[in-house]
Amino acid sequence: MKLHLQLHQYQNAKDYLDKAEKIAKASDFKEVLKETYDFIAKWYEAQDDYKNALVFSRKSFDMNNSLLSEESTKNREELQTKYQSEQKEREIELLKKDNNIQQLELDRQKLVANLILVGLSLLLCLMAFLGYLYHLKKKAHKELSDLYQLLAIEKDKTDQLLLNILPSKVANDLKEQGKTQPELFENVT
């Protein structure tokens, strides 16, 4: 086409330009269509048909704007998608961090609960042990009290026996000092 225009073979150039326009429109090749409109405008310009040259120049310009708009839209959509993707990734990271914090908090609460249970268990064991010791002390105290009572009974019996055998002054001296001074008794039975 370009060669036909340069060689001033206008009819061959126009035939090829018409075919190129049909194919580009049918196949939706917008870039090729824009270039075809440029060449058609140049063809009309070479034919001194400036009105049609202006029409196809505008079509080329409009197609160029359409391509730029599509590219701009595509770039904007890609940027929007990238931005949304990054936002989602940040949200996922934040959710992961929140999840980790919640898990750590749950672990901490479990640890505190376990420590409280262990503490209460130890306290219960200590109370049971102290209760057992108290019971043993009470039992020993009762046995000791019973022995003191038995001892007091036996002591009373011994004192009574001693008083039956010895005079009361001698019995009292022996009980209090563990010895007595010999005395002279005139009558002994």
mmCIF file of C-alpha atoms in Angstrom:
data_model
loop_
_atom_site.group_PDB
_atom_site.id
_atom_site.type_symbol
_atom_site.label_atom_id
_atom_site.label_comp_id
_atom_site.label_asym_id
_atom_site.label_seq_id
_atom_site.Cartn_x
_atom_site.Cartn_y
_atom_site.Cartn_z
ATOM 1 C CA MET A 1 0.000 0.000 0.000
ATOM 2 C CA LYS A 2 2.649 2.455 1.092
ATOM 3 C CA LEU A 3 4.780 1.490 -1.896
ATOM 4 C CA HIS A 4 1.823 1.916 -4.269
ATOM 5 C CA LEU A 5 1.230 5.400 -2.818
ATOM 6 C CA GLN A 6 4.885 6.331 -3.228
ATOM 7 C CA LEU A 7 4.875 5.004 -6.787
ATOM 8 C CA HIS A 8 1.671 6.948 -7.494
ATOM 9 C CA GLN A 9 -0.225 3.716 -8.268
ATOM 10 C CA TYR A 10 -3.314 5.090 -6.590
ATOM 11 C CA GLN A 11 -5.888 2.622 -7.817
ATOM 12 C CA ASN A 12 -3.850 -0.432 -6.673
ATOM 13 C CA ALA A 13 -3.215 1.315 -3.361
ATOM 14 C CA LYS A 14 -6.951 2.049 -2.902
ATOM 15 C CA ASP A 15 -7.882 -1.566 -3.678
ATOM 16 C CA TYR A 16 -5.450 -2.849 -1.058
ATOM 17 C CA LEU A 17 -6.559 -0.223 1.450
ATOM 18 C CA ASP A 18 -10.220 -1.220 1.015
ATOM 19 C CA LYS A 19 -9.351 -4.895 1.493
ATOM 20 C CA ALA A 20 -7.209 -4.075 4.555
ATOM 21 C CA GLU A 21 -10.052 -2.005 6.063
ATOM 22 C CA LYS A 22 -12.571 -4.871 5.596
ATOM 23 C CA ILE A 23 -10.212 -7.473 7.086
ATOM 24 C CA ALA A 24 -9.258 -5.224 10.028
ATOM 25 C CA LYS A 25 -12.923 -4.459 10.805
ATOM 26 C CA ALA A 26 -13.952 -8.117 10.516
ATOM 27 C CA SER A 27 -11.096 -9.277 12.724
ATOM 28 C CA ASP A 28 -11.377 -6.326 15.133
ATOM 29 C CA PHE A 29 -7.701 -5.412 14.605
ATOM 30 C CA LYS A 30 -7.967 -1.847 15.857
ATOM 31 C CA GLU A 31 -4.277 -1.015 15.484
ATOM 32 C CA VAL A 32 -4.286 -2.195 11.848
ATOM 33 C CA LEU A 33 -7.536 -0.311 11.236
ATOM 34 C CA LYS A 34 -5.997 2.893 12.634
ATOM 35 C CA GLU A 35 -2.988 2.555 10.317
ATOM 36 C CA THR A 36 -5.303 1.748 7.380
ATOM 37 C CA TYR A 37 -7.306 4.920 8.084
ATOM 38 C CA ASP A 38 -4.002 6.854 8.119
ATOM 39 C CA PHE A 39 -3.083 5.449 4.703
ATOM 40 C CA ILE A 40 -6.581 6.094 3.301
ATOM 41 C CA ALA A 41 -6.335 9.713 4.529
ATOM 42 C CA LYS A 42 -2.961 10.017 2.782
ATOM 43 C CA TRP A 43 -4.466 8.431 -0.348
ATOM 44 C CA TYR A 44 -7.287 11.017 -0.391
ATOM 45 C CA GLU A 45 -4.752 13.738 0.305
ATOM 46 C CA ALA A 46 -2.696 12.550 -2.671
ATOM 47 C CA GLN A 47 -5.926 12.713 -4.723
ATOM 48 C CA ASP A 48 -6.471 16.311 -3.490
ATOM 49 C CA ASP A 49 -9.712 15.152 -1.827
ATOM 50 C CA TYR A 50 -9.092 16.949 1.450
ATOM 51 C CA LYS A 51 -12.630 16.511 2.705
ATOM 52 C CA ASN A 52 -12.360 12.680 2.714
ATOM 53 C CA ALA A 53 -8.741 12.956 3.852
ATOM 54 C CA LEU A 54 -10.001 14.876 6.904
ATOM 55 C CA VAL A 55 -12.764 12.293 7.490
ATOM 56 C CA PHE A 56 -10.260 9.400 7.538
ATOM 57 C CA SER A 57 -7.745 11.413 9.542
ATOM 58 C CA ARG A 58 -10.463 11.869 12.154
ATOM 59 C CA LYS A 59 -11.314 8.156 12.005
ATOM 60 C CA SER A 60 -7.635 7.396 12.545
ATOM 61 C CA PHE A 61 -7.497 9.940 15.381
ATOM 62 C CA ASP A 62 -10.668 8.515 16.968
ATOM 63 C CA MET A 63 -9.337 4.956 16.604
ATOM 64 C CA ASN A 64 -6.069 6.083 18.188
ATOM 65 C CA ASN A 65 -8.042 7.641 21.087
ATOM 66 C CA SER A 66 -10.068 4.455 21.388
ATOM 67 C CA LEU A 67 -6.869 2.384 21.519
ATOM 68 C CA LEU A 68 -5.348 4.723 24.086
ATOM 69 C CA SER A 69 -8.559 4.643 26.094
ATOM 70 C CA GLU A 70 -8.637 0.836 25.980
ATOM 71 C CA GLU A 71 -4.996 0.679 26.977
ATOM 72 C CA SER A 72 -5.594 3.220 29.731
ATOM 73 C CA THR A 73 -8.627 1.252 30.897
ATOM 74 C CA LYS A 74 -6.645 -1.979 30.750
ATOM 75 C CA ASN A 75 -3.780 -0.388 32.711
ATOM 76 C CA ARG A 76 -6.221 1.069 35.232
ATOM 77 C CA GLU A 77 -7.922 -2.322 35.610
ATOM 78 C CA GLU A 78 -4.555 -4.024 36.024
ATOM 79 C CA LEU A 79 -3.558 -1.444 38.634
ATOM 80 C CA GLN A 80 -6.927 -1.841 40.331
ATOM 81 C CA THR A 81 -6.558 -5.618 40.316
ATOM 82 C CA LYS A 82 -3.015 -5.331 41.625
ATOM 83 C CA TYR A 83 -4.151 -2.899 44.318
ATOM 84 C CA GLN A 84 -7.049 -5.144 45.322
ATOM 85 C CA SER A 85 -4.737 -8.147 45.336
ATOM 86 C CA GLU A 86 -2.267 -6.321 47.562
ATOM 87 C CA GLN A 87 -5.130 -5.204 49.809
ATOM 88 C CA LYS A 88 -6.326 -8.805 50.084
ATOM 89 C CA GLU A 89 -2.797 -9.971 50.873
ATOM 90 C CA ARG A 90 -2.510 -7.296 53.578
ATOM 91 C CA GLU A 91 -5.891 -8.314 54.955
ATOM 92 C CA ILE A 92 -4.812 -11.951 54.943
ATOM 93 C CA GLU A 93 -1.598 -11.016 56.762
ATOM 94 C CA LEU A 94 -3.571 -8.991 59.304
ATOM 95 C CA LEU A 95 -6.009 -11.862 59.765
ATOM 96 C CA LYS A 96 -3.093 -14.254 60.225
ATOM 97 C CA LYS A 97 -1.553 -11.919 62.801
ATOM 98 C CA ASP A 98 -4.904 -11.546 64.560
ATOM 99 C CA ASN A 99 -5.301 -15.308 64.495
ATOM 100 C CA ASN A 100 -1.806 -15.757 65.939
ATOM 101 C CA ILE A 101 -2.560 -13.191 68.653
ATOM 102 C CA GLN A 102 -5.823 -14.954 69.485
ATOM 103 C CA GLN A 103 -4.044 -18.307 69.559
ATOM 104 C CA LEU A 104 -1.367 -16.897 71.863
ATOM 105 C CA GLU A 105 -4.076 -15.440 74.088
ATOM 106 C CA LEU A 106 -5.858 -18.813 74.186
ATOM 107 C CA ASP A 107 -2.574 -20.547 74.996
ATOM 108 C CA ARG A 108 -1.924 -18.011 77.753
ATOM 109 C CA GLN A 109 -5.426 -18.510 79.163
ATOM 110 C CA LYS A 110 -4.954 -22.292 79.080
ATOM 111 C CA LEU A 111 -1.626 -21.920 80.860
ATOM 112 C CA VAL A 112 -3.183 -19.688 83.538
ATOM 113 C CA ALA A 113 -6.074 -22.136 83.966
ATOM 114 C CA ASN A 114 -3.649 -25.064 84.256
ATOM 115 C CA LEU A 115 -1.514 -23.171 86.765
ATOM 116 C CA ILE A 116 -4.613 -22.355 88.810
ATOM 117 C CA LEU A 117 -5.660 -26.024 88.721
ATOM 118 C CA VAL A 118 -2.182 -27.142 89.773
ATOM 119 C CA GLY A 119 -2.148 -24.513 92.527
ATOM 120 C CA LEU A 120 -5.582 -25.568 93.768
ATOM 121 C CA SER A 121 -4.556 -29.223 93.623
ATOM 122 C CA LEU A 122 -1.439 -28.507 95.662
ATOM 123 C CA LEU A 123 -3.469 -26.442 98.121
ATOM 124 C CA LEU A 124 -5.999 -29.264 98.435
ATOM 125 C CA CYS A 125 -3.207 -31.793 99.007
ATOM 126 C CA LEU A 126 -1.628 -29.504 101.620
ATOM 127 C CA MET A 127 -4.979 -29.074 103.352
ATOM 128 C CA ALA A 128 -5.545 -32.838 103.327
ATOM 129 C CA PHE A 129 -2.048 -33.402 104.721
ATOM 130 C CA LEU A 130 -2.559 -30.755 107.424
ATOM 131 C CA GLY A 131 -5.950 -32.290 108.228
ATOM 132 C CA TYR A 132 -4.300 -35.684 108.550
ATOM 133 C CA LEU A 133 -1.591 -34.227 110.823
ATOM 134 C CA TYR A 134 -4.261 -32.513 112.915
ATOM 135 C CA HIS A 135 -6.158 -35.798 113.182
ATOM 136 C CA LEU A 136 -2.962 -37.603 114.268
ATOM 137 C CA LYS A 137 -2.216 -34.863 116.813
ATOM 138 C CA LYS A 138 -5.751 -35.025 118.158
ATOM 139 C CA LYS A 139 -5.578 -38.804 118.358
ATOM 140 C CA ALA A 140 -2.171 -38.679 120.084
ATOM 141 C CA HIS A 141 -3.454 -36.001 122.468
ATOM 142 C CA LYS A 142 -6.464 -38.182 123.343
ATOM 143 C CA GLU A 143 -4.246 -41.224 123.877
ATOM 144 C CA LEU A 144 -1.906 -39.129 126.010
ATOM 145 C CA SER A 145 -4.877 -37.760 127.989
ATOM 146 C CA ASP A 146 -6.133 -41.305 128.513
ATOM 147 C CA LEU A 147 -2.653 -42.359 129.677
ATOM 148 C CA TYR A 148 -2.503 -39.390 132.090
ATOM 149 C CA GLN A 149 -5.864 -40.375 133.505
ATOM 150 C CA LEU A 150 -4.714 -43.983 133.825
ATOM 151 C CA LEU A 151 -1.463 -42.791 135.383
ATOM 152 C CA ALA A 152 -3.397 -40.587 137.831
ATOM 153 C CA ILE A 153 -5.555 -43.572 138.773
ATOM 154 C CA GLU A 154 -2.496 -45.771 139.239
ATOM 155 C CA LYS A 155 -0.763 -43.011 141.232
ATOM 156 C CA ASP A 156 -3.783 -42.716 143.487
ATOM 157 C CA LYS A 157 -3.710 -46.483 143.966
ATOM 158 C CA THR A 158 0.033 -46.375 144.684
ATOM 159 C CA ASP A 159 -0.436 -43.491 147.141
ATOM 160 C CA GLN A 160 -3.225 -45.342 148.827
ATOM 161 C CA LEU A 161 -1.119 -48.486 149.025
ATOM 162 C CA LEU A 162 1.832 -46.496 150.375
ATOM 163 C CA LEU A 163 -0.400 -44.890 152.990
ATOM 164 C CA ASN A 164 -1.686 -48.304 153.941
ATOM 165 C CA ILE A 165 1.829 -49.593 154.463
ATOM 166 C CA LEU A 166 3.647 -46.539 155.884
ATOM 167 C CA PRO A 167 2.716 -43.757 158.189
ATOM 168 C CA SER A 168 1.398 -40.736 156.402
ATOM 169 C CA LYS A 169 4.389 -38.481 157.303
ATOM 170 C CA VAL A 170 6.876 -41.002 155.909
ATOM 171 C CA ALA A 171 4.745 -41.579 152.813
ATOM 172 C CA ASN A 172 4.492 -37.821 152.200
ATOM 173 C CA ASP A 173 8.272 -37.321 152.631
ATOM 174 C CA LEU A 174 9.001 -40.134 150.211
ATOM 175 C CA LYS A 175 6.559 -38.698 147.684
ATOM 176 C CA GLU A 176 7.866 -35.143 147.960
ATOM 177 C CA GLN A 177 11.617 -35.621 148.502
ATOM 178 C CA GLY A 178 12.208 -39.179 147.503
ATOM 179 C CA LYS A 179 13.731 -39.887 151.013
ATOM 180 C CA THR A 180 12.799 -39.593 154.638
ATOM 181 C CA GLN A 181 14.562 -39.169 157.961
ATOM 182 C CA PRO A 182 14.477 -42.180 160.183
ATOM 183 C CA GLU A 183 12.200 -41.773 163.178
ATOM 184 C CA LEU A 184 11.559 -43.684 166.244
ATOM 185 C CA PHE A 185 8.123 -45.140 166.597
ATOM 186 C CA GLU A 186 7.085 -46.714 169.801
ATOM 187 C CA ASN A 187 4.227 -48.575 168.528
ATOM 188 C CA VAL A 188 4.105 -50.131 165.178
ATOM 189 C CA THR A 189 1.437 -52.426 164.000
#
